[in-house]
Amino acid sequence: MRKTIIFLMCMGIISSVHCSIKRPDAVSITESKDTMNDIKLNNFTLSLDLVLGKGKDKNDKFKSPSSLAVDSEGNIYIADMENNRIQIFSDKGEYLRSIGGKSTTKIKLFSPGVLAIDNDDNLYIAERNNRRRRILITSKEGRLIYSFKTPLYPYKIAIHHDNIFICEKGGSRDYNIFLYSKKGKIIAAMEKSTNMKYFDRSVTFALDNEGNIYTANRFLPKVRKYIQNGKHPMEFEYEPSIKNKRDLEEHYVTDVIMDPNVRGKGAVVMEFKEYPICFDIAVDNSGIINLLVASSHNKEEDSALYRFDQQGQFIEKVDLPFSCGKIYIDSTNNFYFISTIISRSVFKYTASKLN
């Protein structure tokens, strides 16, 4: 969790106030579908099939695409967190409908930051609002089936049969990843974090087809595999391009909720800036482990794709032709890359040919 300390410099008096910091406008990318490069891997090439979020229609524009899932028909569900909605597109990129937001569905969403789909095409939507930390289970049309609360912020969610795996962040709980029943009861926990340093505590995870869990530390070059009983029979480390970093940086902001008794137009803000080395992890249908690893401290979401076999042996590294911070691989091995910050877009790649 990022901590912010605010100082107002007004007539020699230093006062602390609450503030609302507005995120700067995202930088648009200039690549088009025709000019963006293929992603050439050892055994096949990924070719760009769709770009979502760059259309002229308001339904094809995202404010904060934070998570993605694909149903049994190939339809794409994108959590647009800051617009409080889920956008649904066909496998060809045609807009179908919305859940939440200003749609006609009865359900209202508050910061839907995490998304997953089960074998029956039911949606699992995790809200990450400060006041609402809920898991909503809905039909694919948005009809509410069940909901339950989580103690901490849900960072990532994955489904295997009736098991709900949730990575939670914040607070001081002993574990990072929890196994829930569909009624919201905690069944098991893994990735112990008690007495760990800050860089050790932050993880993301993915499931393979058999329900095994692969965790990737966001600030350390380490991957662990857990089997269903919670034991981890395998772990490995890799050589990243950069090292982790967490700096205290100074910014000047003007959109501060001012104390009416204090004169001034802005505030000096001291905040922690985090530089993870691993953004995300996904496992494809062959059991290959895919990591999005940061390439630079100077450009957000600048990443490369690292691939490892099931034993953790390094296979290959390839630089990506765009900025992204999330990866998702569907049941037919289509690759989806999400840029939440830079372009606010989703890139769908398909395996076009063997090399």
mmCIF file of C-alpha atoms in Angstrom:
data_model
loop_
_atom_site.group_PDB
_atom_site.id
_atom_site.type_symbol
_atom_site.label_atom_id
_atom_site.label_comp_id
_atom_site.label_asym_id
_atom_site.label_seq_id
_atom_site.Cartn_x
_atom_site.Cartn_y
_atom_site.Cartn_z
ATOM 1 C CA MET A 1 0.000 0.000 0.000
ATOM 2 C CA ARG A 2 1.367 3.389 -0.950
ATOM 3 C CA LYS A 3 1.702 5.899 1.842
ATOM 4 C CA THR A 4 1.477 9.616 1.117
ATOM 5 C CA ILE A 5 2.669 12.471 3.324
ATOM 6 C CA ILE A 6 1.440 15.932 2.415
ATOM 7 C CA PHE A 7 2.894 19.252 3.457
ATOM 8 C CA LEU A 8 1.366 22.647 2.681
ATOM 9 C CA MET A 9 3.800 25.506 2.396
ATOM 10 C CA CYS A 10 1.671 28.527 3.196
ATOM 11 C CA MET A 11 2.952 31.734 4.896
ATOM 12 C CA GLY A 12 5.640 29.724 6.656
ATOM 13 C CA ILE A 13 3.052 27.439 8.262
ATOM 14 C CA ILE A 14 3.227 23.684 7.600
ATOM 15 C CA SER A 15 -0.117 21.960 7.812
ATOM 16 C CA SER A 16 -1.216 18.495 6.808
ATOM 17 C CA VAL A 17 -4.498 17.949 4.983
ATOM 18 C CA HIS A 18 -6.325 15.253 3.102
ATOM 19 C CA CYS A 19 -5.911 15.401 -0.640
ATOM 20 C CA SER A 20 -7.211 13.925 -3.840
ATOM 21 C CA ILE A 21 -4.396 13.288 -6.280
ATOM 22 C CA LYS A 22 -5.446 13.080 -9.890
ATOM 23 C CA ARG A 23 -3.549 10.678 -12.093
ATOM 24 C CA PRO A 24 -1.926 12.413 -15.069
ATOM 25 C CA ASP A 25 -3.359 11.760 -18.482
ATOM 26 C CA ALA A 26 -2.049 8.595 -20.082
ATOM 27 C CA VAL A 27 0.380 8.829 -22.972
ATOM 28 C CA SER A 28 -1.139 7.612 -26.211
ATOM 29 C CA ILE A 29 0.703 5.089 -28.326
ATOM 30 C CA THR A 30 1.084 5.583 -32.043
ATOM 31 C CA GLU A 31 1.382 1.962 -33.142
ATOM 32 C CA SER A 32 -1.420 0.646 -35.346
ATOM 33 C CA LYS A 33 -2.443 -2.916 -36.042
ATOM 34 C CA ASP A 34 -0.604 -2.780 -39.364
ATOM 35 C CA THR A 35 2.692 -1.505 -37.984
ATOM 36 C CA MET A 36 3.029 -3.329 -34.669
ATOM 37 C CA ASN A 37 5.489 -6.191 -34.825
ATOM 38 C CA ASP A 38 4.778 -9.874 -34.448
ATOM 39 C CA ILE A 39 6.097 -11.547 -31.315
ATOM 40 C CA LYS A 40 8.447 -14.271 -32.538
ATOM 41 C CA LEU A 41 8.981 -17.114 -30.078
ATOM 42 C CA ASN A 42 11.108 -20.234 -30.470
ATOM 43 C CA ASN A 43 8.349 -22.555 -31.694
ATOM 44 C CA PHE A 44 5.676 -20.186 -33.009
ATOM 45 C CA THR A 45 4.867 -16.569 -33.785
ATOM 46 C CA LEU A 46 2.203 -14.487 -32.075
ATOM 47 C CA SER A 47 0.420 -12.166 -34.501
ATOM 48 C CA LEU A 48 -1.740 -9.221 -33.508
ATOM 49 C CA ASP A 49 -5.439 -10.011 -33.927
ATOM 50 C CA LEU A 50 -7.252 -7.256 -32.008
ATOM 51 C CA VAL A 51 -6.642 -3.952 -30.250
ATOM 52 C CA LEU A 52 -9.419 -2.966 -27.855
ATOM 53 C CA GLY A 53 -9.686 0.445 -26.223
ATOM 54 C CA LYS A 54 -8.602 2.564 -29.202
ATOM 55 C CA GLY A 55 -11.946 2.811 -31.002
ATOM 56 C CA LYS A 56 -13.990 5.954 -31.603
ATOM 57 C CA ASP A 57 -17.063 4.628 -29.812
ATOM 58 C CA LYS A 58 -17.256 5.283 -26.055
ATOM 59 C CA ASN A 59 -17.768 1.579 -25.420
ATOM 60 C CA ASP A 60 -14.349 0.882 -26.957
ATOM 61 C CA LYS A 61 -12.512 3.341 -24.720
ATOM 62 C CA PHE A 62 -11.233 2.406 -21.279
ATOM 63 C CA LYS A 63 -10.299 4.610 -18.364
ATOM 64 C CA SER A 64 -8.523 1.875 -16.436
ATOM 65 C CA PRO A 65 -8.537 -1.635 -17.964
ATOM 66 C CA SER A 66 -7.271 -3.704 -15.046
ATOM 67 C CA SER A 67 -8.256 -7.323 -15.686
ATOM 68 C CA LEU A 68 -9.548 -9.628 -18.408
ATOM 69 C CA ALA A 69 -11.244 -12.996 -18.856
ATOM 70 C CA VAL A 70 -12.577 -15.015 -21.809
ATOM 71 C CA ASP A 71 -15.665 -17.249 -21.787
ATOM 72 C CA SER A 72 -16.295 -20.572 -23.547
ATOM 73 C CA GLU A 73 -17.461 -18.806 -26.730
ATOM 74 C CA GLY A 74 -14.352 -16.640 -26.944
ATOM 75 C CA ASN A 75 -16.095 -13.460 -25.788
ATOM 76 C CA ILE A 76 -13.755 -11.043 -24.008
ATOM 77 C CA TYR A 77 -14.680 -9.464 -20.651
ATOM 78 C CA ILE A 78 -12.630 -6.425 -19.605
ATOM 79 C CA ALA A 79 -12.804 -4.832 -16.166
ATOM 80 C CA ASP A 80 -12.731 -1.048 -16.666
ATOM 81 C CA MET A 81 -12.159 -0.225 -13.016
ATOM 82 C CA GLU A 82 -12.433 3.567 -12.915
ATOM 83 C CA ASN A 83 -15.567 3.505 -15.085
ATOM 84 C CA ASN A 84 -17.139 0.963 -12.678
ATOM 85 C CA ARG A 85 -18.073 -1.426 -15.468
ATOM 86 C CA ILE A 86 -17.300 -4.648 -17.295
ATOM 87 C CA GLN A 87 -17.124 -4.329 -21.099
ATOM 88 C CA ILE A 88 -17.902 -7.423 -23.182
ATOM 89 C CA PHE A 89 -16.679 -7.929 -26.766
ATOM 90 C CA SER A 90 -16.922 -10.797 -29.228
ATOM 91 C CA ASP A 91 -13.796 -12.695 -30.246
ATOM 92 C CA LYS A 92 -13.731 -10.430 -33.324
ATOM 93 C CA GLY A 93 -13.769 -7.258 -31.236
ATOM 94 C CA GLU A 94 -17.438 -6.341 -31.681
ATOM 95 C CA TYR A 95 -18.923 -4.600 -28.652
ATOM 96 C CA LEU A 96 -21.720 -6.732 -27.156
ATOM 97 C CA ARG A 97 -22.846 -5.249 -23.833
ATOM 98 C CA SER A 98 -21.786 -3.835 -20.466
ATOM 99 C CA ILE A 99 -22.252 -4.840 -16.859
ATOM 100 C CA GLY A 100 -22.382 -1.993 -14.358
ATOM 101 C CA GLY A 101 -21.520 1.569 -15.302
ATOM 102 C CA LYS A 102 -24.405 3.253 -17.091
ATOM 103 C CA SER A 103 -25.739 0.002 -18.536
ATOM 104 C CA THR A 104 -29.283 -1.241 -18.025
ATOM 105 C CA THR A 105 -28.183 -4.096 -15.749
ATOM 106 C CA LYS A 106 -29.491 -3.897 -12.194
ATOM 107 C CA ILE A 107 -26.104 -4.613 -10.649
ATOM 108 C CA LYS A 108 -23.912 -1.669 -9.657
ATOM 109 C CA LEU A 109 -20.142 -2.071 -9.515
ATOM 110 C CA PHE A 110 -17.642 -0.108 -7.453
ATOM 111 C CA SER A 111 -14.048 -0.254 -8.741
ATOM 112 C CA PRO A 112 -14.232 -3.726 -10.349
ATOM 113 C CA GLY A 113 -10.491 -4.303 -10.542
ATOM 114 C CA VAL A 114 -10.252 -8.101 -10.865
ATOM 115 C CA LEU A 115 -12.144 -10.547 -13.071
ATOM 116 C CA ALA A 116 -12.362 -14.316 -13.667
ATOM 117 C CA ILE A 117 -14.720 -16.796 -15.362
ATOM 118 C CA ASP A 118 -15.532 -20.397 -14.411
ATOM 119 C CA ASN A 119 -16.406 -23.379 -16.624
ATOM 120 C CA ASP A 120 -20.110 -22.427 -16.536
ATOM 121 C CA ASP A 121 -19.302 -18.917 -17.794
ATOM 122 C CA ASN A 122 -20.192 -17.322 -14.468
ATOM 123 C CA LEU A 123 -18.245 -14.156 -13.682
ATOM 124 C CA TYR A 124 -16.251 -13.512 -10.519
ATOM 125 C CA ILE A 125 -15.816 -9.772 -10.048
ATOM 126 C CA ALA A 126 -13.616 -8.420 -7.276
ATOM 127 C CA GLU A 127 -14.299 -4.847 -6.153
ATOM 128 C CA ARG A 128 -11.310 -2.900 -4.862
ATOM 129 C CA ASN A 129 -13.071 0.189 -3.561
ATOM 130 C CA ASN A 130 -11.881 1.462 -0.153
ATOM 131 C CA ARG A 131 -15.285 0.765 1.365
ATOM 132 C CA ARG A 132 -16.180 -2.335 -0.640
ATOM 133 C CA ARG A 133 -13.898 -5.341 -0.841
ATOM 134 C CA ARG A 134 -16.371 -7.824 -2.260
ATOM 135 C CA ILE A 135 -16.391 -10.798 -4.587
ATOM 136 C CA LEU A 136 -19.493 -10.798 -6.791
ATOM 137 C CA ILE A 137 -20.506 -14.002 -8.577
ATOM 138 C CA THR A 138 -22.803 -13.199 -11.495
ATOM 139 C CA SER A 139 -24.111 -14.741 -14.678
ATOM 140 C CA LYS A 140 -22.426 -13.628 -17.877
ATOM 141 C CA GLU A 141 -25.365 -11.253 -18.402
ATOM 142 C CA GLY A 142 -24.735 -9.621 -15.024
ATOM 143 C CA ARG A 143 -27.388 -11.276 -12.831
ATOM 144 C CA LEU A 144 -26.121 -11.504 -9.251
ATOM 145 C CA ILE A 145 -25.811 -15.076 -7.951
ATOM 146 C CA TYR A 146 -23.877 -14.606 -4.706
ATOM 147 C CA SER A 147 -21.437 -12.228 -3.045
ATOM 148 C CA PHE A 148 -19.048 -12.243 -0.099
ATOM 149 C CA LYS A 149 -16.538 -9.872 1.446
ATOM 150 C CA THR A 150 -12.766 -10.239 1.704
ATOM 151 C CA PRO A 151 -10.745 -8.794 4.616
ATOM 152 C CA LEU A 152 -8.077 -7.247 2.371
ATOM 153 C CA TYR A 153 -7.815 -5.868 -1.158
ATOM 154 C CA PRO A 154 -8.244 -8.582 -3.819
ATOM 155 C CA TYR A 155 -5.329 -8.206 -6.234
ATOM 156 C CA LYS A 156 -5.942 -11.218 -8.489
ATOM 157 C CA ILE A 157 -8.511 -14.009 -8.717
ATOM 158 C CA ALA A 158 -8.554 -17.397 -10.496
ATOM 159 C CA ILE A 159 -11.078 -20.250 -10.609
ATOM 160 C CA HIS A 160 -10.551 -24.016 -10.798
ATOM 161 C CA HIS A 161 -13.739 -26.078 -10.581
ATOM 162 C CA ASP A 162 -15.399 -24.967 -7.303
ATOM 163 C CA ASN A 163 -12.261 -23.422 -5.870
ATOM 164 C CA ILE A 164 -11.732 -19.656 -5.808
ATOM 165 C CA PHE A 165 -8.113 -18.523 -5.427
ATOM 166 C CA ILE A 166 -7.632 -14.900 -4.384
ATOM 167 C CA CYS A 167 -4.411 -12.970 -3.914
ATOM 168 C CA GLU A 168 -5.003 -10.304 -1.264
ATOM 169 C CA LYS A 169 -2.866 -7.297 -0.388
ATOM 170 C CA GLY A 170 -2.670 -4.935 2.555
ATOM 171 C CA GLY A 171 -2.782 -5.391 6.308
ATOM 172 C CA SER A 172 -0.694 -7.917 8.213
ATOM 173 C CA ARG A 173 -2.219 -11.317 7.507
ATOM 174 C CA ASP A 174 0.118 -14.300 7.539
ATOM 175 C CA TYR A 175 -0.485 -15.348 3.939
ATOM 176 C CA ASN A 176 -0.869 -13.711 0.538
ATOM 177 C CA ILE A 177 -3.043 -16.234 -1.357
ATOM 178 C CA PHE A 178 -6.263 -17.755 -0.052
ATOM 179 C CA LEU A 179 -8.495 -20.571 -1.282
ATOM 180 C CA TYR A 180 -12.196 -19.750 -0.833
ATOM 181 C CA SER A 181 -15.351 -21.789 -1.300
ATOM 182 C CA LYS A 182 -18.122 -20.332 -3.451
ATOM 183 C CA LYS A 183 -19.852 -19.270 -0.224
ATOM 184 C CA GLY A 184 -16.870 -17.143 0.813
ATOM 185 C CA LYS A 185 -15.351 -19.478 3.407
ATOM 186 C CA ILE A 186 -11.541 -19.655 3.582
ATOM 187 C CA ILE A 187 -10.440 -23.259 3.022
ATOM 188 C CA ALA A 188 -6.667 -22.916 2.812
ATOM 189 C CA ALA A 189 -3.860 -20.363 2.531
ATOM 190 C CA MET A 190 -0.414 -20.315 0.964
ATOM 191 C CA GLU A 191 2.603 -18.077 0.287
ATOM 192 C CA LYS A 192 3.366 -17.281 3.925
ATOM 193 C CA SER A 193 4.369 -13.654 4.487
ATOM 194 C CA THR A 194 4.802 -13.250 8.260
ATOM 195 C CA ASN A 195 7.947 -11.327 9.215
ATOM 196 C CA MET A 196 8.863 -10.888 5.550
ATOM 197 C CA LYS A 197 10.332 -7.648 4.292
ATOM 198 C CA TYR A 198 8.242 -5.402 2.056
ATOM 199 C CA PHE A 199 9.754 -6.733 -1.170
ATOM 200 C CA ASP A 200 8.969 -10.318 -0.119
ATOM 201 C CA ARG A 201 5.302 -9.725 0.610
ATOM 202 C CA SER A 202 3.987 -8.639 -2.793
ATOM 203 C CA VAL A 203 3.112 -11.483 -5.157
ATOM 204 C CA THR A 204 0.875 -12.299 -8.105
ATOM 205 C CA PHE A 205 -0.147 -15.768 -9.277
ATOM 206 C CA ALA A 206 -1.628 -17.960 -12.009
ATOM 207 C CA LEU A 207 -3.153 -21.449 -12.300
ATOM 208 C CA ASP A 208 -2.348 -24.198 -14.778
ATOM 209 C CA ASN A 209 -4.942 -26.573 -16.273
ATOM 210 C CA GLU A 210 -4.621 -28.958 -13.322
ATOM 211 C CA GLY A 211 -5.217 -26.273 -10.714
ATOM 212 C CA ASN A 212 -1.603 -25.950 -9.568
ATOM 213 C CA ILE A 213 -0.666 -22.477 -8.370
ATOM 214 C CA TYR A 214 2.347 -20.534 -9.613
ATOM 215 C CA THR A 215 3.310 -17.451 -7.631
ATOM 216 C CA ALA A 216 5.628 -14.718 -8.893
ATOM 217 C CA ASN A 217 7.149 -12.224 -6.502
ATOM 218 C CA ARG A 218 6.719 -8.705 -7.877
ATOM 219 C CA PHE A 219 9.941 -7.340 -6.349
ATOM 220 C CA LEU A 220 12.176 -10.417 -6.282
ATOM 221 C CA PRO A 221 13.102 -12.719 -9.207
ATOM 222 C CA LYS A 222 11.434 -15.764 -7.698
ATOM 223 C CA VAL A 223 8.666 -18.154 -8.815
ATOM 224 C CA ARG A 224 7.081 -20.904 -6.699
ATOM 225 C CA LYS A 225 4.750 -23.747 -7.639
ATOM 226 C CA TYR A 226 2.139 -25.024 -5.177
ATOM 227 C CA ILE A 227 0.044 -28.164 -5.613
ATOM 228 C CA GLN A 228 -3.510 -28.494 -4.298
ATOM 229 C CA ASN A 229 -2.463 -29.499 -0.784
ATOM 230 C CA GLY A 230 -0.543 -26.249 -0.371
ATOM 231 C CA LYS A 231 2.952 -27.742 -0.608
ATOM 232 C CA HIS A 232 5.412 -26.206 -3.060
ATOM 233 C CA PRO A 233 7.488 -28.900 -4.790
ATOM 234 C CA MET A 234 9.327 -26.482 -7.054
ATOM 235 C CA GLU A 235 10.715 -22.962 -7.063
ATOM 236 C CA PHE A 236 13.257 -21.135 -9.165
ATOM 237 C CA GLU A 237 14.911 -17.779 -9.623
ATOM 238 C CA TYR A 238 15.752 -15.900 -12.814
ATOM 239 C CA GLU A 239 17.948 -13.001 -13.913
ATOM 240 C CA PRO A 240 15.844 -9.839 -14.437
ATOM 241 C CA SER A 241 16.865 -6.824 -16.525
ATOM 242 C CA ILE A 242 16.560 -4.415 -13.594
ATOM 243 C CA LYS A 243 16.547 -4.553 -9.811
ATOM 244 C CA ASN A 244 13.644 -3.706 -7.533
ATOM 245 C CA LYS A 245 13.359 -0.133 -6.365
ATOM 246 C CA ARG A 246 11.161 1.867 -3.989
ATOM 247 C CA ASP A 247 11.899 5.574 -3.735
ATOM 248 C CA LEU A 248 10.394 8.421 -1.783
ATOM 249 C CA GLU A 249 9.722 11.075 -4.412
ATOM 250 C CA GLU A 250 8.506 14.664 -4.212
ATOM 251 C CA HIS A 251 5.659 15.980 -6.357
ATOM 252 C CA TYR A 252 3.714 19.227 -6.505
ATOM 253 C CA VAL A 253 -0.045 18.932 -6.953
ATOM 254 C CA THR A 254 -2.738 21.600 -7.246
ATOM 255 C CA ASP A 255 -5.977 19.602 -6.980
ATOM 256 C CA VAL A 256 -5.857 19.432 -3.169
ATOM 257 C CA ILE A 257 -8.926 19.767 -0.977
ATOM 258 C CA MET A 258 -7.802 22.879 0.853
ATOM 259 C CA ASP A 259 -8.519 23.874 4.429
ATOM 260 C CA PRO A 260 -10.642 27.056 4.028
ATOM 261 C CA ASN A 261 -8.664 28.671 6.836
ATOM 262 C CA VAL A 262 -5.359 28.124 5.050
ATOM 263 C CA ARG A 263 -4.281 30.089 2.019
ATOM 264 C CA GLY A 264 -2.473 28.384 -0.808
ATOM 265 C CA LYS A 265 -2.929 26.790 -4.195
ATOM 266 C CA GLY A 266 -1.111 23.519 -3.886
ATOM 267 C CA ALA A 267 0.897 21.058 -1.875
ATOM 268 C CA VAL A 268 4.240 19.324 -1.890
ATOM 269 C CA VAL A 269 3.551 15.613 -1.815
ATOM 270 C CA MET A 270 6.049 12.989 -0.699
ATOM 271 C CA GLU A 271 5.009 9.548 -1.914
ATOM 272 C CA PHE A 272 6.543 6.119 -2.416
ATOM 273 C CA LYS A 273 7.170 5.190 -6.036
ATOM 274 C CA GLU A 274 7.456 1.445 -6.558
ATOM 275 C CA TYR A 275 9.435 -0.225 -9.353
ATOM 276 C CA PRO A 276 8.557 -3.931 -9.479
ATOM 277 C CA ILE A 277 10.647 -6.319 -11.537
ATOM 278 C CA CYS A 278 7.747 -8.660 -12.358
ATOM 279 C CA PHE A 279 4.351 -7.337 -13.435
ATOM 280 C CA ASP A 280 2.375 -10.534 -13.952
ATOM 281 C CA ILE A 281 2.414 -14.295 -14.600
ATOM 282 C CA ALA A 282 0.357 -16.670 -16.788
ATOM 283 C CA VAL A 283 0.612 -20.383 -17.626
ATOM 284 C CA ASP A 284 -0.340 -21.580 -21.114
ATOM 285 C CA ASN A 285 -2.002 -24.875 -22.088
ATOM 286 C CA SER A 286 1.378 -26.597 -22.457
ATOM 287 C CA GLY A 287 2.355 -25.719 -18.900
ATOM 288 C CA ILE A 288 4.841 -23.063 -20.031
ATOM 289 C CA ILE A 289 5.293 -20.311 -17.440
ATOM 290 C CA ASN A 290 5.096 -16.808 -18.914
ATOM 291 C CA LEU A 291 6.331 -13.806 -16.923
ATOM 292 C CA LEU A 292 5.971 -10.121 -17.740
ATOM 293 C CA VAL A 293 9.272 -8.747 -16.470
ATOM 294 C CA ALA A 294 10.040 -5.017 -16.261
ATOM 295 C CA SER A 295 12.685 -3.697 -18.659
ATOM 296 C CA SER A 296 13.195 -0.177 -17.317
ATOM 297 C CA HIS A 297 12.794 2.072 -14.285
ATOM 298 C CA ASN A 298 12.277 5.073 -16.545
ATOM 299 C CA LYS A 299 9.164 3.983 -18.457
ATOM 300 C CA GLU A 300 6.090 2.507 -16.829
ATOM 301 C CA GLU A 301 4.851 -0.832 -18.199
ATOM 302 C CA ASP A 302 8.018 -1.289 -20.277
ATOM 303 C CA SER A 303 8.319 -5.075 -20.196
ATOM 304 C CA ALA A 304 9.627 -8.256 -21.785
ATOM 305 C CA LEU A 305 8.148 -11.755 -21.938
ATOM 306 C CA TYR A 306 10.177 -14.426 -20.120
ATOM 307 C CA ARG A 307 9.241 -18.100 -20.668
ATOM 308 C CA PHE A 308 10.141 -21.143 -18.545
ATOM 309 C CA ASP A 309 9.277 -24.835 -18.743
ATOM 310 C CA GLN A 310 7.435 -26.746 -16.005
ATOM 311 C CA GLN A 311 10.703 -27.419 -14.156
ATOM 312 C CA GLY A 312 11.629 -23.738 -14.152
ATOM 313 C CA GLN A 313 14.255 -24.015 -16.884
ATOM 314 C CA PHE A 314 14.636 -20.826 -18.905
ATOM 315 C CA ILE A 315 13.385 -21.104 -22.505
ATOM 316 C CA GLU A 316 13.500 -17.629 -23.982
ATOM 317 C CA LYS A 317 13.081 -13.902 -23.535
ATOM 318 C CA VAL A 318 11.464 -11.575 -26.063
ATOM 319 C CA ASP A 319 10.933 -7.809 -25.920
ATOM 320 C CA LEU A 320 7.351 -6.697 -26.491
ATOM 321 C CA PRO A 321 6.469 -4.093 -29.173
ATOM 322 C CA PHE A 322 4.245 -2.131 -26.777
ATOM 323 C CA SER A 323 3.941 -1.227 -23.104
ATOM 324 C CA CYS A 324 1.862 -3.477 -20.872
ATOM 325 C CA GLY A 325 1.563 -4.618 -17.268
ATOM 326 C CA LYS A 326 -0.854 -7.582 -17.337
ATOM 327 C CA ILE A 327 -0.981 -10.870 -19.264
ATOM 328 C CA TYR A 328 -3.805 -13.386 -19.774
ATOM 329 C CA ILE A 329 -3.790 -16.619 -21.800
ATOM 330 C CA ASP A 330 -7.130 -18.214 -22.719
ATOM 331 C CA SER A 331 -8.023 -21.891 -23.194
ATOM 332 C CA THR A 332 -7.035 -21.836 -26.880
ATOM 333 C CA ASN A 333 -3.653 -20.236 -26.159
ATOM 334 C CA ASN A 334 -4.500 -16.744 -27.357
ATOM 335 C CA PHE A 335 -2.339 -14.179 -25.545
ATOM 336 C CA TYR A 336 -3.832 -10.958 -24.179
ATOM 337 C CA PHE A 337 -1.702 -8.057 -22.961
ATOM 338 C CA ILE A 338 -3.223 -5.192 -20.942
ATOM 339 C CA SER A 339 -1.846 -1.671 -20.654
ATOM 340 C CA THR A 340 -3.545 -0.082 -17.650
ATOM 341 C CA ILE A 341 -1.409 3.079 -17.527
ATOM 342 C CA ILE A 342 0.231 3.989 -20.850
ATOM 343 C CA SER A 343 -2.252 3.262 -23.658
ATOM 344 C CA ARG A 344 -5.191 1.910 -21.633
ATOM 345 C CA SER A 345 -5.658 -0.781 -24.251
ATOM 346 C CA VAL A 346 -5.901 -4.553 -24.656
ATOM 347 C CA PHE A 347 -3.860 -6.393 -27.310
ATOM 348 C CA LYS A 348 -4.962 -9.854 -28.434
ATOM 349 C CA TYR A 349 -2.360 -12.059 -30.130
ATOM 350 C CA THR A 350 -2.915 -15.440 -31.777
ATOM 351 C CA ALA A 351 -0.391 -18.156 -32.648
ATOM 352 C CA SER A 352 -0.202 -17.740 -36.404
ATOM 353 C CA LYS A 353 2.506 -20.159 -37.517
ATOM 354 C CA LEU A 354 5.249 -22.475 -36.366
ATOM 355 C CA ASN A 355 8.799 -21.210 -36.733
#
